XYZ file of C-alpha atoms in Angstrom:
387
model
C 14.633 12.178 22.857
C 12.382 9.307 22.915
C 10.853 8.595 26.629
C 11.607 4.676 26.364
C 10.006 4.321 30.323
C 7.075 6.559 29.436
C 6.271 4.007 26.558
C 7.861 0.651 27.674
C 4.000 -1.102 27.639
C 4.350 -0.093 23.726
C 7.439 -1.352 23.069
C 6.239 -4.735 25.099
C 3.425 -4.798 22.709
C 5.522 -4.464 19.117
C 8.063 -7.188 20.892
C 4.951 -9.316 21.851
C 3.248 -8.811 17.893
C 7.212 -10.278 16.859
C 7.185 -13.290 18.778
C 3.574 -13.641 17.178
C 4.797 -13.323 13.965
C 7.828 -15.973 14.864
C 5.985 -18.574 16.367
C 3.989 -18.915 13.208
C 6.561 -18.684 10.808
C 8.262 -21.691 12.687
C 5.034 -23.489 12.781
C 4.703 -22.900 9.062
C 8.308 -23.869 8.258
C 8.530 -26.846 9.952
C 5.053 -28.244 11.188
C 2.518 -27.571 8.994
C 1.944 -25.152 6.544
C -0.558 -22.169 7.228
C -3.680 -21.081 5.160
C -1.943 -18.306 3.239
C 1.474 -19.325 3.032
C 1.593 -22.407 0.590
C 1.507 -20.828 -3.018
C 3.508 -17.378 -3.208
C 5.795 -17.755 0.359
C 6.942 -21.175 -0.436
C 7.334 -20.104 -4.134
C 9.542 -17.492 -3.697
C 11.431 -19.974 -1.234
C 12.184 -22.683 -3.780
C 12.129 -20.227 -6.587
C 15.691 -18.318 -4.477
C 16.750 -21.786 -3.843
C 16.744 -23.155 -7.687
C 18.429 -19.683 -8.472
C 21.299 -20.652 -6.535
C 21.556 -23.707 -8.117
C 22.633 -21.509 -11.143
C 24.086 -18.919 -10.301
C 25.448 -17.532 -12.997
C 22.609 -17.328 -15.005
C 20.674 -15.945 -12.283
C 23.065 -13.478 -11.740
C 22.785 -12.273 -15.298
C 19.046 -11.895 -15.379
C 19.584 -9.352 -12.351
C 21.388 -6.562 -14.237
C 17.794 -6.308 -16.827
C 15.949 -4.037 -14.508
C 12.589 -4.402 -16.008
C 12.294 -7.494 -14.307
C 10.278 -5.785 -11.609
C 8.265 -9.086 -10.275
C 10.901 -10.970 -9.854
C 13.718 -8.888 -8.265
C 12.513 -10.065 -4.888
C 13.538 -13.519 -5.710
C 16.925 -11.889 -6.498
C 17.076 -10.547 -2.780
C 16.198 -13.867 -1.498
C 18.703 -15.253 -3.558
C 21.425 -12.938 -2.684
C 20.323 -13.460 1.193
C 20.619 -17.114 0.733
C 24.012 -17.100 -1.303
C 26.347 -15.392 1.577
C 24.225 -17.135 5.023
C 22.490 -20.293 4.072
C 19.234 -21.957 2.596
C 16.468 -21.943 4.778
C 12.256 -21.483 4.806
C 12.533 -20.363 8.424
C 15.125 -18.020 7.736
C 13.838 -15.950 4.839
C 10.625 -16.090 6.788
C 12.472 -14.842 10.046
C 13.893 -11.978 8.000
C 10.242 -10.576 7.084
C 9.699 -10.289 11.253
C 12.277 -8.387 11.481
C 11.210 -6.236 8.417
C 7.804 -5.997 10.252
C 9.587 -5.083 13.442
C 12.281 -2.640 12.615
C 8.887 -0.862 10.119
C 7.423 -0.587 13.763
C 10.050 1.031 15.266
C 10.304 3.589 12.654
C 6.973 4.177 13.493
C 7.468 4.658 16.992
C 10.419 6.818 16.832
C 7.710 9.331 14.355
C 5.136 8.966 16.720
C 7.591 10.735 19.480
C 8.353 13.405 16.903
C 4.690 14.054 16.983
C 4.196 13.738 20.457
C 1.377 11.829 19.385
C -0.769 10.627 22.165
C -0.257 7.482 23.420
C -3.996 5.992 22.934
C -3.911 6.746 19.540
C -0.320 4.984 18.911
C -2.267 2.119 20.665
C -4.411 2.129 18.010
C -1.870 2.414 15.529
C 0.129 -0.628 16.485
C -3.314 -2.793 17.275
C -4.029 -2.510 13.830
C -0.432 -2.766 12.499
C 0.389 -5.740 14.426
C -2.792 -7.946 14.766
C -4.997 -7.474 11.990
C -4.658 -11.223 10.384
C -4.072 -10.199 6.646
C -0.824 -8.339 8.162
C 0.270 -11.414 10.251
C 0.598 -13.573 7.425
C 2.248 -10.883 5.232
C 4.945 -10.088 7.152
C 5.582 -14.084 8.767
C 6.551 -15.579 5.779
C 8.855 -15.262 2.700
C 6.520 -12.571 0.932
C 7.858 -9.826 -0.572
C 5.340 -7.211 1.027
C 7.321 -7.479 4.500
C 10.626 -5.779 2.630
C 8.357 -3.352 0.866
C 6.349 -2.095 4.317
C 10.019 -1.346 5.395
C 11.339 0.684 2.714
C 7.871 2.784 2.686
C 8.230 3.205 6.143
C 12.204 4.531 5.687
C 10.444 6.808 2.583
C 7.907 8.014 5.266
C 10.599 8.398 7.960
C 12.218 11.160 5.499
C 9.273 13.009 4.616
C 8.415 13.197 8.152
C 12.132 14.249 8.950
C 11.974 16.720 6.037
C 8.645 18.411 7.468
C 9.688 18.671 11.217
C 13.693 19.062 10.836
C 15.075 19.882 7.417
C 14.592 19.405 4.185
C 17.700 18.144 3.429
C 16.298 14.631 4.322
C 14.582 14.900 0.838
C 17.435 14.075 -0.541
C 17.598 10.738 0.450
C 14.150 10.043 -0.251
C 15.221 8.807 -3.886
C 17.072 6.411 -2.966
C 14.785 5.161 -1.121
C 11.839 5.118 -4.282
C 13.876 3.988 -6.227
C 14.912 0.914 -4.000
C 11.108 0.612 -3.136
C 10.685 1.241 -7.140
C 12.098 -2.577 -8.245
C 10.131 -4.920 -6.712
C 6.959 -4.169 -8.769
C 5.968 -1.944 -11.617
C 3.241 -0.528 -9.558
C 5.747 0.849 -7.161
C 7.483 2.874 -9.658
C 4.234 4.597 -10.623
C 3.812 5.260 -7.218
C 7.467 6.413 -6.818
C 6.816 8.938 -9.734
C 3.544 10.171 -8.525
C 4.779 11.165 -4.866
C 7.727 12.896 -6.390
C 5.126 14.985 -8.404
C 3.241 15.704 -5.516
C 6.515 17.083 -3.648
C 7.880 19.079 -6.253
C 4.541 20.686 -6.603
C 4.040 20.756 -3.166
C 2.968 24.216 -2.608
C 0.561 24.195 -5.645
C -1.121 21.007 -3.970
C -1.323 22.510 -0.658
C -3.408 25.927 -1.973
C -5.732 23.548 -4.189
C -6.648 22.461 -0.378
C -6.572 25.261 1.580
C -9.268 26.880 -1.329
C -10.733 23.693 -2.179
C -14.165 24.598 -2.492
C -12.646 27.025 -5.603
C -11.164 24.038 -6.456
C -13.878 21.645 -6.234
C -16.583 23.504 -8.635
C -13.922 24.255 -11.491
C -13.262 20.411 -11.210
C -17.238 19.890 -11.852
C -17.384 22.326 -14.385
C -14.625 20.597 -16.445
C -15.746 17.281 -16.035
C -19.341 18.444 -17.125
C -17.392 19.696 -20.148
C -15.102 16.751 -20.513
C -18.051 14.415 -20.267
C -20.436 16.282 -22.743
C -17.626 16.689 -25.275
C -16.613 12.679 -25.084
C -19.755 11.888 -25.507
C -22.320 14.338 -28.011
C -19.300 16.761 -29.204
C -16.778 16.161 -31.801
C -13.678 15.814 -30.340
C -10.053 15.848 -31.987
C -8.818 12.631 -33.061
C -5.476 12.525 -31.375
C -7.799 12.481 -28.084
C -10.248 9.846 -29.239
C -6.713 7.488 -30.310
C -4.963 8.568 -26.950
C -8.244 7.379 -24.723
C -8.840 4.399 -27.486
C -5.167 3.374 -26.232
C -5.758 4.132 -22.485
C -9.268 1.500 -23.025
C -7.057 -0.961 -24.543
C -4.266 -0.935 -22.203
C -6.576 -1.396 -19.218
C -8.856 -3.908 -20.771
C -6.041 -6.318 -21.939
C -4.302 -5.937 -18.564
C -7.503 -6.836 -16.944
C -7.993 -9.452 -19.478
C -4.582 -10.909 -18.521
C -5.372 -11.054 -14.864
C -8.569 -12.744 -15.161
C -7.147 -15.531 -17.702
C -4.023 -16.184 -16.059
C -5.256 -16.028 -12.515
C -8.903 -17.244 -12.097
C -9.536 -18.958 -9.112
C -12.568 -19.301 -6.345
C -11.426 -15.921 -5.105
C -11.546 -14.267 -8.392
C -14.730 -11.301 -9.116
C -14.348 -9.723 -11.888
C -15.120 -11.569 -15.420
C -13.905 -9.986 -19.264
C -14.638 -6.444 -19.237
C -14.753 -4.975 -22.421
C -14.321 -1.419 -22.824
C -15.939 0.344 -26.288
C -16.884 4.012 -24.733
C -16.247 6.312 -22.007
C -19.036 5.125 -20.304
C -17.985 1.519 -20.080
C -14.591 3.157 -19.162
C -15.963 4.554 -15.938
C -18.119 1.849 -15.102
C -15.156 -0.661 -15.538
C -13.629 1.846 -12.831
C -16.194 1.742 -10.578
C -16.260 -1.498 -10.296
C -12.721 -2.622 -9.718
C -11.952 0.107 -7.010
C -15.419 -1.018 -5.417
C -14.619 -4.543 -5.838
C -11.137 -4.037 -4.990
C -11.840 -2.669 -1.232
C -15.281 -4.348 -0.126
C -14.803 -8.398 -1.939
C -14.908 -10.574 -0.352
C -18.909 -9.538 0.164
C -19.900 -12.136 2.473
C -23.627 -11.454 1.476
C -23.673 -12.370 -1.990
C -21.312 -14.982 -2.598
C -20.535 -18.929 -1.026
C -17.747 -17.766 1.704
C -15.397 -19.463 3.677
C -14.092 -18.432 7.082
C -10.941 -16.844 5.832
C -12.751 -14.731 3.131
C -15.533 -13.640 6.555
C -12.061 -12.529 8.128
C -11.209 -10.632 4.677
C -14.362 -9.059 4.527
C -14.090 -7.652 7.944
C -10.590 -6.291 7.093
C -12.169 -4.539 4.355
C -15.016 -3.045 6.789
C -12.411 -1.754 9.124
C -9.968 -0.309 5.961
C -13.128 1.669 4.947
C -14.605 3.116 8.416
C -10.372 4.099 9.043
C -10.747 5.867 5.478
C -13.832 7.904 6.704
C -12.659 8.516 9.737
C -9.793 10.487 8.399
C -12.117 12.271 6.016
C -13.947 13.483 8.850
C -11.294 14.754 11.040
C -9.412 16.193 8.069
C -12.746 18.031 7.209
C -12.952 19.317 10.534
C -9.758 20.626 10.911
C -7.048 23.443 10.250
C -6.414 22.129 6.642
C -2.954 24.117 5.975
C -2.078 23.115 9.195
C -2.561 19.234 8.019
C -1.975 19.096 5.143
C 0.838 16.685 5.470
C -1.163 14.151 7.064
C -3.338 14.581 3.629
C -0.662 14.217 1.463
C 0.036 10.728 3.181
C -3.425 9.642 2.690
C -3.423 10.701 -0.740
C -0.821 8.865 -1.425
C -2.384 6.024 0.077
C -5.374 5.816 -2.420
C -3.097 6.449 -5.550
C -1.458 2.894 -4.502
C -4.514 1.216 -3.918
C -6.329 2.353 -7.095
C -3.310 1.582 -9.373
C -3.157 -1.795 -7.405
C -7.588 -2.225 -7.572
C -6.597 -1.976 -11.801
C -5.103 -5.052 -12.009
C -6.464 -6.853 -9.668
C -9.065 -9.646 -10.026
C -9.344 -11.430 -6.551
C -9.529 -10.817 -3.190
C -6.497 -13.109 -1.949
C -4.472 -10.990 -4.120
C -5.876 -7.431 -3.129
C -5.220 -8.404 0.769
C -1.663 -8.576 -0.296
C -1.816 -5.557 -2.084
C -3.522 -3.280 0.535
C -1.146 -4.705 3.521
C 2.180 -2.666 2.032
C -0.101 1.034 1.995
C -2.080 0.074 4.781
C 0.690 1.705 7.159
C -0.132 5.181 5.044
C -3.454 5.433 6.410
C -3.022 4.094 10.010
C -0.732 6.982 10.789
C -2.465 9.864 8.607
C -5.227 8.561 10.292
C -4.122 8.310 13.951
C -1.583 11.211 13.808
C -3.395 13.748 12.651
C -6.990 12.356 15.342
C -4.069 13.063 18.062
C -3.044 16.758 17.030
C -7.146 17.551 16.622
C -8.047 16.270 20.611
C -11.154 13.630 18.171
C -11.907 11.176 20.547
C -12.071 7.578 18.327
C -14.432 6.077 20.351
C -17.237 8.823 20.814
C -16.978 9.345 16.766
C -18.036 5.485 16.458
């Protein structure tokens, strides 16, 4: 049972982060519009609203489900059809999804028994770093998305500390979380892997220094054969098509989406040396741009940049108390965090500015929080003597 008295000041604080997050969507609906909110919020806003205006088309374009990017329009749309047409409304609706994401969150954390400081921390984070306010005050699709995830990790955590029955629902849940962008069906598909090989994952860590030099050893080999050996031509046309894919996706991002923000230019990919250097810089790009050192900046992109500093010392962090601890013992907390970095790498791929990538690392942000903070709470690491 959850201790509701024991934790009141934290459920004051997720109620005070809501009334945050409505003030500003009310400012932004009706006063003046915020830096953030003007091109994709108010998009999807009038985009829903000329969809009812048709109807039955709309309707029609609904049952082709490869229409990934757009099937949050089709939610708006739906949510608009049977209440009424509103900015403020839609906007309200992604508080809420922020809200009831939080409370998932704090009904886990008392499964735990996680200590309060680090739920603290947790919620701090969650709730008041400025990328995450604007994500989930408006009409953006992200504030839908951090509530499904947060249902998906709701199961897995049931699953681990109940019964695994709870799997079952879990996908349903993918799947929903699956149709609002290509990238989160890849995802979908790459956690189910990782659960149905769950126990082959969790030996690859418990002997993963084993592990670690067979991995060398065949990328020495890989490498070497890729690049002086003679290699079969079914694998030369298979990475040929893997360089292609990638360099006309990136292509397509930089063309159709250039802007101030953009930092990546055409990237052409002939080997697999430019192949791994084109990797190396979009991941790198992807979680430190806006670099405030090397590049004209405005004050929004100095608050973007210190997002990205705080996202990376949270990454270590967990590195380092993962390292230090039992690792069969947390190896669910890993699993979490792994899952976290497939997202943002498949996201970093197509991906050519840094408005864009805030967007994109707000939805898997809540993956490393709690890895992070969780598992610092079962190991007794204080935060603040680490730093």
């Amino acid at each position: 049972m959850i201790n509701f008295n024991k934790n009141k000041n934290i459920l004051l604080l997720i109620s005070s982060f809501l009334m945050i997050r409505i003030i500003i969507a009310y400012i932004n609906t009706n006063f003046l519009i915020l830096p953030g909110f003007a091109d994709d919020a108010r998009g999807n806003h009038v985009t829903a609203s000329i969809f009812l205006l048709d109807s039955r088309s709309s309707e029609s374009k609904l049952k082709d489900m490869h229409y990934y990017n757009f099937f949050y329009f089709y939610v708006i749309y739906f949510i608009y059809k049977f209440t009424f047409v509103s900015w403020f409304w839609s906007s309200l609706i992604s508080c809420f999804c922020w809200f009831l994401s939080s409370l998932i969150f704090f009904y886990i954390f008392n499964l735990f028994k996680t200590h309060k400081n680090n739920i603290l921390l947790f919620f701090i984070f969650y709730g008041l770093m400025p990328s995450t306010i604007v994500f989930s005050s408006s009409t953006f699709r992200e504030s839908i998305e951090i509530l499904i995830l947060s249902l998906i990790i709701l199961n897995l955590v049931l699953a681990y500390k109940k019964s695994y029955f709870f799997l079952l629902l879990t996908p349903i849940f993918l799947y929903i979380y699956s149709l609002f962008h290509i990238v989160n069906l890849y995802s979908s598909i790459f956690l189910i892997i990782i659960l149905f090989y769950f126990k082959f994952f969790k030996y690859i860590i418990i002997f993963y220094k084993v592990f670690l030099f067979c991995l060398v050893i065949f990328s020495i080999s890989v490498i070497y054969f890729l690049n002086y050996g003679h290699i079969i031509d079914f694998t030369n046309l298979f990475l040929q098509k893997i360089y292609r894919v990638l360099e006309n996706f990136h292509i397509g991002s930089v063309t159709t989406a250039y802007t101030r923000a953009s930092y990546m230019e055409i990237f052409e990919i002939n080997n697999f040396t430019d192949f791994i250097n084109f990797l190396i810089l979009k991941i790198s790009k992807y979680f430190l741009e806006p670099v405030i050192f090397v590049r004209k900046v405005n004050f929004l992109d100095i608050i973007l940049f210190l997002e990205n500093i705080i996202r990376l010392v949270i990454i270590l962090f967990f590195i380092f108390i993962f390292s230090k601890s039992d690792k069969k013992d947390n190896f669910f907390y890993l699993i979490l965090f792994i899952f976290f970095i497939f997202i943002e790498v498949i996201w970093s791929l197509g991906t050519t500015n840094w408005g864009t990538a805030a967007r994109h690392h707000f939805v898997p942000l809540q993956l490393l929080l709690f890895s992070t903070f969780a598992i610092n709470s079962k190991n007794s690491i204080n935060f603040k003597r680490v730093l």
